[in-house]
CSV table of C-alpha atoms in Angstrom, one decimal:
chain,number,residue,atom,x,y,z
T,580,MET,CA,3.1,19.1,18.4
T,581,MET,CA,5.4,17.1,16.3
T,582,GLU,CA,7.1,19.9,14.5
T,583,VAL,CA,8.5,19.1,11.1
T,584,SER,CA,12.2,19.8,10.8
T,585,THR,CA,13.8,21.1,7.7
T,586,LEU,CA,15.7,17.9,7.2
T,587,THR,CA,12.5,15.9,7.3
T,588,THR,CA,11.0,18.3,4.7
T,589,ILE,CA,14.0,17.9,2.4
T,590,ALA,CA,13.8,14.1,2.8
T,591,PHE,CA,10.1,14.2,2.0
T,592,TRP,CA,10.5,16.2,-1.2
T,593,ALA,CA,13.5,14.0,-2.3
T,594,ALA,CA,11.5,10.8,-1.7
T,595,SER,CA,8.4,12.3,-3.5
T,596,ALA,CA,10.5,13.3,-6.5
T,597,MET,CA,12.1,9.8,-6.6
T,598,THR,CA,8.6,8.1,-6.3
T,599,LEU,CA,6.9,10.2,-9.0
T,600,GLY,CA,9.9,10.3,-11.3
T,601,PHE,CA,10.3,6.5,-11.4
T,602,ALA,CA,6.5,6.1,-11.6
T,603,ALA,CA,6.6,8.3,-14.7
T,604,ILE,CA,9.3,6.1,-16.2
T,605,VAL,CA,7.1,3.0,-15.5
T,606,VAL,CA,4.2,4.3,-17.5
T,607,THR,CA,6.2,5.7,-20.4
T,608,GLN,CA,9.1,3.3,-20.9
T,609,ARG,CA,8.6,0.9,-23.9
T,610,ASP,CA,11.1,-1.6,-22.6
T,611,VAL,CA,9.1,-3.7,-20.0
T,612,PHE,CA,12.2,-4.8,-18.1
T,613,ARG,CA,13.3,-1.3,-17.6
T,614,ALA,CA,9.8,-0.4,-16.4
T,615,ALA,CA,10.1,-3.2,-13.9
T,616,ILE,CA,13.4,-1.8,-12.5
T,617,ALA,CA,11.9,1.7,-12.4
T,618,LEU,CA,8.9,0.2,-10.5
T,619,ALA,CA,11.3,-1.1,-7.8
T,620,GLY,CA,12.8,2.4,-7.5
T,621,SER,CA,9.3,3.9,-7.2
T,622,PHE,CA,8.4,1.4,-4.5
T,623,LEU,CA,11.6,2.2,-2.6
T,624,GLY,CA,10.7,5.9,-2.8
T,625,VAL,CA,7.3,5.2,-1.2
T,626,GLY,CA,9.1,3.2,1.5
T,627,ILE,CA,11.3,6.2,2.3
T,628,LEU,CA,8.1,8.3,2.4
T,629,TYR,CA,6.7,6.0,5.1
T,630,PHE,CA,9.8,6.4,7.2
T,631,VAL,CA,9.6,10.2,6.8
T,632,LEU,CA,5.9,10.0,7.9
T,633,SER,CA,7.2,8.2,11.0
T,634,ALA,CA,5.5,4.9,10.0
T,635,GLU,CA,8.6,2.7,10.4
T,636,PHE,CA,6.8,-0.6,10.4
T,637,VAL,CA,4.8,0.2,7.3
T,638,GLY,CA,8.0,1.3,5.6
T,639,VAL,CA,9.8,-2.0,6.4
T,640,VAL,CA,6.7,-3.9,5.2
T,641,GLN,CA,6.7,-1.8,2.0
T,642,ILE,CA,10.4,-2.6,1.3
T,643,LEU,CA,10.1,-6.3,2.2
T,644,VAL,CA,6.8,-6.9,0.2
T,645,TYR,CA,7.0,-4.5,-2.7
T,646,VAL,CA,10.7,-4.0,-3.3
T,647,GLY,CA,11.7,-7.5,-2.3
T,648,ALA,CA,8.9,-9.7,-3.5
T,649,ILE,CA,6.6,-7.9,-6.0
T,650,SER,CA,9.5,-6.4,-8.0
T,651,VAL,CA,11.2,-9.8,-8.3
T,652,LEU,CA,7.8,-11.3,-9.4
T,653,MET,CA,7.6,-8.5,-12.1
T,654,ALA,CA,11.1,-9.2,-13.3
T,655,PHE,CA,10.4,-13.0,-13.5
T,656,ALA,CA,7.2,-12.3,-15.3
T,657,VAL,CA,9.0,-10.2,-17.9
T,658,MET,CA,11.7,-12.8,-18.3
T,659,PHE,CA,9.2,-15.7,-18.7
T,660,ILE,CA,7.2,-14.0,-21.4
T,661,GLN,CA,9.4,-13.9,-24.6
T,662,ASP,CA,7.0,-11.6,-26.3
T,663,ILE,CA,8.5,-8.7,-24.4
T,664,ALA,CA,11.0,-7.9,-27.2
T,665,SER,CA,8.1,-6.1,-29.0
T,666,GLY,CA,7.9,-3.8,-26.0
T,667,SER,CA,4.9,-2.3,-24.4
T,668,ARG,CA,3.2,-0.3,-27.1
T,669,PRO,CA,0.9,2.5,-26.0
T,670,ALA,CA,-2.7,1.8,-26.7
T,671,GLN,CA,-4.9,4.0,-28.9
T,672,GLY,CA,-6.5,5.7,-25.9
T,673,ARG,CA,-3.3,7.7,-25.0
T,674,LEU,CA,-5.1,11.1,-25.1
T,675,VAL,CA,-8.0,9.6,-23.1
T,676,GLY,CA,-5.4,8.3,-20.6
T,677,VAL,CA,-3.8,11.8,-20.2
T,678,ALA,CA,-7.2,13.4,-19.8
T,679,ALA,CA,-8.4,10.9,-17.3
T,680,ALA,CA,-5.2,11.2,-15.2
T,681,LEU,CA,-5.3,15.0,-15.2
T,682,LEU,CA,-9.0,14.9,-14.3
T,683,ILE,CA,-8.4,12.5,-11.4
T,684,PHE,CA,-5.5,14.6,-10.2
T,685,ALA,CA,-7.4,17.9,-10.5
T,686,ALA,CA,-10.4,16.5,-8.6
T,687,LEU,CA,-8.2,15.1,-5.8
T,688,ALA,CA,-6.2,18.3,-5.5
T,689,PHE,CA,-9.4,20.3,-5.4
T,690,ALA,CA,-10.7,18.1,-2.6
T,691,VAL,CA,-7.4,18.3,-0.7
T,692,TYR,CA,-7.3,22.1,-0.8
T,693,ASN,CA,-11.0,22.6,-0.1
T,694,THR,CA,-11.1,20.5,3.0
T,695,THR,CA,-10.4,21.9,6.5
T,696,TRP,CA,-8.3,19.1,8.0
T,697,THR,CA,-8.4,18.7,11.7
T,698,SER,CA,-4.9,19.2,13.1
T,699,MET,CA,-3.1,17.5,15.9
T,700,ASP,CA,-3.0,20.9,17.6
T,701,GLU,CA,-6.7,20.5,18.4
T,702,LEU,CA,-5.9,17.7,20.9
T,703,GLY,CA,-5.9,18.3,24.6
T,704,THR,CA,-2.5,18.2,26.5
T,705,ASP,CA,-3.4,14.8,28.0
T,706,GLN,CA,-4.0,13.3,24.6
T,707,VAL,CA,-0.8,14.8,23.2
T,708,ALA,CA,1.2,13.5,26.2
T,709,ALA,CA,-0.3,10.0,25.7
T,710,LEU,CA,0.5,10.0,22.0
T,711,THR,CA,4.1,11.3,22.2
T,712,GLU,CA,5.4,10.2,25.6
T,713,GLY,CA,3.6,7.0,26.3
T,714,PHE,CA,1.1,5.9,28.9
T,715,TYR,CA,0.5,3.3,31.6
T,716,GLU,CA,-2.4,0.8,31.7
T,717,VAL,CA,-3.2,0.1,35.3
T,718,GLY,CA,-5.3,-2.8,36.4
T,719,GLU,CA,-6.5,-5.9,34.6
T,720,GLY,CA,-9.7,-7.4,33.1
T,721,ASP,CA,-12.5,-4.9,32.4
T,722,ASP,CA,-11.1,-2.4,34.9
T,723,ILE,CA,-8.2,-0.7,33.2
T,724,GLN,CA,-7.3,2.9,34.0
T,725,ILE,CA,-5.0,5.0,31.9
T,726,SER,CA,-2.3,6.9,33.7
T,727,LEU,CA,0.2,9.3,32.2
T,728,THR,CA,2.6,9.1,35.1
T,729,GLU,CA,4.2,6.0,36.5
T,730,PRO,CA,1.8,4.5,39.2
T,731,THR,CA,3.2,4.4,42.7
T,732,ASP,CA,1.0,1.5,43.9
T,733,ASP,CA,3.3,-1.5,43.8
T,734,ASP,CA,0.4,-4.1,43.9
T,735,ALA,CA,-1.3,-2.9,40.7
T,736,VAL,CA,-0.8,-4.7,37.4
T,737,VAL,CA,0.9,-2.1,35.2
T,738,VAL,CA,1.5,-2.3,31.4
T,739,GLU,CA,3.9,0.4,30.1
T,740,ASN,CA,3.2,1.7,26.6
T,741,GLY,CA,5.4,3.9,24.4
T,742,GLY,CA,3.9,6.9,22.7
T,743,VAL,CA,2.1,5.6,19.7
T,744,LEU,CA,3.4,8.3,17.4
T,745,VAL,CA,7.0,8.0,18.5
T,746,ASP,CA,7.2,4.2,18.9
T,747,SER,CA,4.6,3.1,16.4
T,748,THR,CA,5.8,-0.4,15.7
T,749,GLY,CA,4.7,-2.0,19.0
T,750,SER,CA,1.4,-0.3,19.0
T,751,VAL,CA,0.6,-1.4,15.4
T,752,GLY,CA,1.3,-4.9,16.5
T,753,VAL,CA,-1.1,-4.6,19.4
T,754,LEU,CA,-3.7,-2.9,17.2
T,755,LEU,CA,-3.5,-5.8,14.6
T,756,VAL,CA,-4.1,-8.6,17.1
T,757,ARG,CA,-6.7,-6.7,19.2
T,758,GLU,CA,-9.0,-4.4,17.3
T,759,TYR,CA,-8.3,-5.9,13.9
T,760,MET,CA,-8.0,-9.6,14.9
T,761,LEU,CA,-10.8,-10.8,12.5
T,762,ALA,CA,-9.4,-8.8,9.5
T,763,PHE,CA,-5.9,-10.1,10.3
T,764,GLU,CA,-7.2,-13.7,10.1
T,765,ILE,CA,-9.2,-13.0,6.9
T,766,ILE,CA,-6.0,-11.6,5.3
T,767,GLY,CA,-4.3,-14.9,6.1
T,768,LEU,CA,-7.1,-16.8,4.5
T,769,LEU,CA,-7.0,-14.5,1.4
T,770,LEU,CA,-3.2,-15.1,1.0
T,771,VAL,CA,-3.7,-18.9,1.1
T,772,ALA,CA,-6.6,-18.6,-1.4
T,773,SER,CA,-4.5,-16.5,-3.8
T,774,LEU,CA,-1.6,-19.0,-3.4
T,775,ILE,CA,-3.8,-21.9,-4.3
T,776,GLY,CA,-5.5,-20.0,-7.1
T,777,GLY,CA,-2.2,-19.0,-8.5
T,778,LEU,CA,-0.9,-22.6,-8.5
T,779,LEU,CA,-4.1,-23.9,-10.1
T,780,LEU,CA,-3.9,-21.3,-12.9
T,781,MET,CA,-0.2,-22.0,-13.5
T,782,ARG,CA,-0.7,-25.8,-13.5
T,783,ASP,CA,0.5,-27.5,-16.6
T,784,ARG,CA,-2.7,-28.7,-18.3
T,785,LYS,CA,-1.0,-31.3,-20.5
T,786,GLU,CA,-0.8,-33.8,-17.6
T,787,SER,CA,-4.6,-33.9,-17.2
T,788,GLU,CA,-5.5,-33.8,-20.8
T,789,PRO,CA,-4.9,-37.5,-21.7
T,790,GLU,CA,-7.3,-38.6,-19.0
T,791,LYS,CA,-10.0,-36.4,-20.4
T,792,GLY,CA,-9.3,-37.7,-23.9
T,793,SER,CA,-9.5,-41.3,-22.9
T,794,ALA,CA,-12.7,-40.7,-21.0
T,795,SER,CA,-14.4,-39.3,-24.0
T,796,VAL,CA,-13.2,-41.9,-26.5
X,392,MET,CA,5.7,19.0,4.8
X,393,THR,CA,2.0,19.5,5.5
X,394,ILE,CA,-0.9,17.1,5.0
X,395,GLU,CA,-1.8,18.9,1.8
X,396,ASN,CA,1.7,18.2,0.3
X,397,VAL,CA,1.6,14.5,1.2
X,398,LEU,CA,-1.9,14.0,-0.1
X,399,LEU,CA,-0.9,15.8,-3.3
X,400,VAL,CA,2.0,13.4,-3.9
X,401,SER,CA,-0.4,10.5,-3.2
X,402,ALA,CA,-2.9,12.0,-5.7
X,403,ALA,CA,-0.1,12.4,-8.3
X,404,LEU,CA,1.0,8.8,-7.9
X,405,PHE,CA,-2.6,7.6,-8.2
X,406,ALA,CA,-3.1,9.7,-11.4
X,407,ILE,CA,0.2,8.4,-13.0
X,408,GLY,CA,-1.0,4.9,-12.2
X,409,ALA,CA,-4.4,5.6,-13.8
X,410,TYR,CA,-2.7,6.9,-16.9
X,411,GLY,CA,-0.6,3.8,-17.1
X,412,VAL,CA,-3.7,1.5,-16.7
X,413,VAL,CA,-5.6,3.3,-19.5
X,414,SER,CA,-2.7,3.9,-22.0
X,415,ARG,CA,-0.6,0.8,-21.9
X,416,ARG,CA,-1.3,-2.2,-24.0
X,417,SER,CA,0.9,-4.9,-22.3
X,418,LEU,CA,-0.9,-6.6,-19.4
X,419,ILE,CA,2.3,-6.6,-17.4
X,420,THR,CA,2.6,-2.8,-17.5
X,421,VAL,CA,-1.1,-2.5,-16.7
X,422,ILE,CA,-0.5,-4.5,-13.5
X,423,MET,CA,2.6,-2.4,-12.6
X,424,SER,CA,0.4,0.7,-13.0
X,425,LEU,CA,-2.2,-0.9,-10.8
X,426,GLU,CA,0.4,-1.4,-8.1
X,427,LEU,CA,1.4,2.3,-8.4
X,428,MET,CA,-2.3,3.2,-7.7
X,429,PHE,CA,-2.3,0.9,-4.7
X,430,ASN,CA,0.7,2.7,-3.3
X,431,GLY,CA,-0.9,6.1,-3.9
X,432,VAL,CA,-3.9,5.1,-1.7
X,433,VAL,CA,-1.7,3.7,1.1
X,434,ILE,CA,0.4,7.0,1.2
X,435,ALA,CA,-2.9,8.8,1.8
X,436,ALA,CA,-3.8,6.4,4.6
X,437,VAL,CA,-0.5,6.9,6.4
X,438,ALA,CA,-0.6,10.6,5.9
X,439,PHE,CA,-4.0,10.8,7.6
X,440,SER,CA,-2.6,8.7,10.5
X,441,ARG,CA,0.3,11.1,10.9
X,442,PHE,CA,-1.4,14.5,10.6
X,443,THR,CA,-5.0,14.2,11.7
X,444,PRO,CA,-6.1,13.1,15.2
X,445,SER,CA,-8.6,10.3,15.5
X,446,ALA,CA,-12.2,11.1,16.4
X,447,ALA,CA,-12.0,9.0,19.6
X,448,LEU,CA,-9.2,11.3,20.9
X,449,LEU,CA,-11.0,14.5,19.9
X,450,SER,CA,-14.2,13.7,21.7
X,451,GLY,CA,-12.9,14.7,25.1
X,452,ASP,CA,-14.0,11.4,26.7
X,453,PRO,CA,-11.6,9.9,29.4
X,454,LEU,CA,-8.6,8.3,27.7
X,455,THR,CA,-8.7,4.6,26.9
X,456,ALA,CA,-6.0,2.5,25.4
X,457,GLU,CA,-8.2,1.8,22.4
X,458,ALA,CA,-8.6,5.5,21.7
X,459,ILE,CA,-4.9,6.2,22.0
X,460,ARG,CA,-4.1,3.3,19.6
X,461,SER,CA,-6.7,4.4,17.2
X,462,ALA,CA,-4.2,7.1,16.1
X,463,LEU,CA,-2.5,4.3,14.2
X,464,THR,CA,-5.5,3.0,12.3
X,465,GLY,CA,-4.0,4.3,9.1
X,466,HIS,CA,-0.9,2.1,9.6
X,467,ALA,CA,-3.1,-1.0,10.1
X,468,PHE,CA,-5.0,0.0,7.0
X,469,ALA,CA,-1.7,0.3,5.1
X,470,ILE,CA,-0.6,-3.2,6.1
X,471,PHE,CA,-3.9,-4.7,5.1
X,472,VAL,CA,-3.9,-3.0,1.7
X,473,THR,CA,-0.3,-4.2,1.1
X,474,ALA,CA,-1.2,-7.8,1.9
X,475,VAL,CA,-4.2,-7.6,-0.4
X,476,ALA,CA,-2.1,-6.1,-3.2
X,477,ALA,CA,0.5,-8.9,-2.8
X,478,GLY,CA,-2.1,-11.5,-3.2
X,479,GLU,CA,-3.6,-9.7,-6.1
X,480,ALA,CA,-0.2,-9.4,-7.9
X,481,ALA,CA,0.4,-13.1,-7.5
X,482,LEU,CA,-3.0,-14.0,-8.9
X,483,ALA,CA,-2.8,-11.4,-11.7
X,484,PHE,CA,0.5,-12.8,-13.0
X,485,ALA,CA,-0.8,-16.4,-12.9
X,486,LEU,CA,-3.7,-15.1,-15.1
X,487,VAL,CA,-1.3,-13.4,-17.4
X,488,PHE,CA,0.8,-16.6,-17.8
X,489,ALA,CA,-2.4,-18.6,-18.4
X,490,MET,CA,-3.4,-16.1,-21.1
X,491,TYR,CA,0.1,-16.2,-22.6
X,492,ARG,CA,0.0,-20.0,-22.8
X,493,ALA,CA,-3.4,-19.8,-24.5
X,494,THR,CA,-3.0,-17.0,-26.9
X,495,GLU,CA,0.9,-16.5,-27.2
X,496,SER,CA,0.3,-12.8,-26.4
X,497,VAL,CA,0.1,-10.5,-23.4
X,498,GLU,CA,-1.7,-7.6,-25.1
X,499,ILE,CA,-4.9,-6.3,-23.7
X,500,THR,CA,-6.6,-6.2,-27.1
X,501,ASP,CA,-6.2,-10.0,-27.4
X,502,ALA,CA,-7.7,-10.5,-24.0
X,503,SER,CA,-11.0,-9.1,-25.2
X,504,GLU,CA,-11.7,-11.9,-27.6
X,505,MET,CA,-12.2,-14.7,-25.0
X,506,LYS,CA,-11.1,-17.4,-27.4
X,507,ASN,CA,-9.7,-20.7,-26.3
């Protein structure tokens, strides 16, 4: 199921080359501002990769959050800090870095090629049909039946779902607010906490200093 | 495009990011490399979602809506990691600015002194 077309394969390799090429520029470029621009290119390549992997919603989130927000944050950070003229010099541990990166890559590649991955072909025909062509939820409450064909009973409560692999966006939305409801809420809390933490760290201390001084005198 | 290819790209991105984290001296480039590593992990999650069936579907039990949607667990994972990475990036830059104000430097070697 889900044969990979030649065009998809070409798009995959192009996006991979873009991602890895820009990533290599990020870690070798001395000019930090150029590194930030290359980072945006790398993020864009990853976004295209998600589209190729038929994860459209993740791809859109990637482009909105990474290319749109984090890259701009990086560019602002570079512009705020004047020290940047000196560039990002490599640390002493450059050889250690190359060795560590090669070791990590070798270990991961070894694991990838020595694992027998289960394939989508091992699924039954019903499962494949539900994943690619969609399914119907018949009934309500605790008594919900899954039907692959449109139910004929007019009285039944029917919810029509697209195939999750073909139309992933809607299913991801349902997944986020059903199975992962708690995690979804906690992520919201985490974002608020990091926002407040960021504001506290960035606060100009000079305003609060006179109070401290007058209290101690 | 097989799962091995995608996982290899993800491993390569992770390794490039790891090299950047170890070998760069400016804190800003270190954070950029960290973001690259995050992206490598998320690519792997999406690849698993795309190429491997979930255990709930393989078991042969009667189909449920939960089992069918569990095929997209990798996508949900990707969105959570992206959200955490966004929060992390914002906090990390606030820390870098705080350090720059205190020490007039963004180099990692100056961060080890814990002065001010």
